[in-house]
Structure formats: structure tokens, C-alpha cells
């Protein structure tokens, strides 16, 4: 995969994490017990997406 493809994958993973996080906020507001699990998975996806994107951005443009 090229650097641009990895950066795009990182952005997509971060967006999916953000959508999951917003879902977790809705679940928490409704008192659902699974909100903590959704929130944890969402934050992990956001962090992994940001790390992938920044790592390959650094390789492509800052080296």
C-alpha cells in the first residue's frame, strides 16, 4: 500500500471511531449499560487512526 492509502485508512478509522463515540454518548444518555464498551472502542479507533495518519504524514511530508 502507498503512503496515501495508509493515510486515507487512518482517516477512515478515525471517522468510524468518532461516529462510535457519538453513538456511545447517545447510549449513555439513555442509560444503556453498553455505553462504556462503545466509548472505549471508539477512543481506541480514534487514537489508532490518528497515529496511523500522522505517522505516514510524517514519513511523506516531513522527512
C-alpha atoms as one frame of an Amber mdcrd trajectory, in Angstrom:
protein
   0.000   0.000   0.000   1.190   3.502  -0.704   1.620   6.211   1.907  -1.511
   7.990   0.688  -3.549   4.810   1.072  -2.338   4.364   4.660  -3.186   7.992
   5.441  -6.664   7.516   3.986  -7.155   4.353   6.014  -6.146   6.218   9.161
  -8.635   8.981   8.439 -11.439   6.477   7.807 -10.641   4.612  11.054 -10.699
   7.904  12.979 -14.063   8.857  11.433 -15.551   5.466  12.343 -14.249   5.945
  15.884 -15.840   9.379  16.079 -19.210   8.007  14.927 -18.979   5.232  17.519
 -18.128   7.784  20.202 -21.210   9.849  19.308 -23.276   6.646  19.491 -21.837
   5.920  22.925 -22.868   9.389  24.108 -26.437   8.681  22.961 -26.427   5.288
  24.672 -25.095   6.799  27.875 -27.830   9.451  27.824 -30.429   6.687  27.533
 -28.867   4.758  30.429 -27.654   1.805  28.368 -25.101  -0.393  30.138 -23.013
  -0.986  26.986 -22.082   2.683  26.604 -18.729   2.231  28.340 -17.675  -0.516
  25.927 -18.683   1.571  22.906 -16.829   4.569  24.285 -13.636   2.590  24.920
 -13.631   1.007  21.456 -14.378   4.394  19.888 -11.455   6.118  21.614  -9.114
   3.273  20.638 -10.185   3.589  16.998  -9.755   7.364  17.060  -6.262   7.113
  18.554  -5.156   4.354  16.161  -6.495   6.307  13.181  -4.736   9.491  14.248
  -1.461   7.631  14.899  -1.552   5.897  11.501  -2.342   9.134   9.685   0.282
  11.193  11.472   2.972   8.515  11.140   2.589   8.277   7.384   2.121  12.039
   7.029   5.449  12.486   8.815   7.140   9.945   6.512   5.673  11.504   3.374
   5.941  15.236   4.030   8.241  15.901   6.994  11.274  13.756   6.210
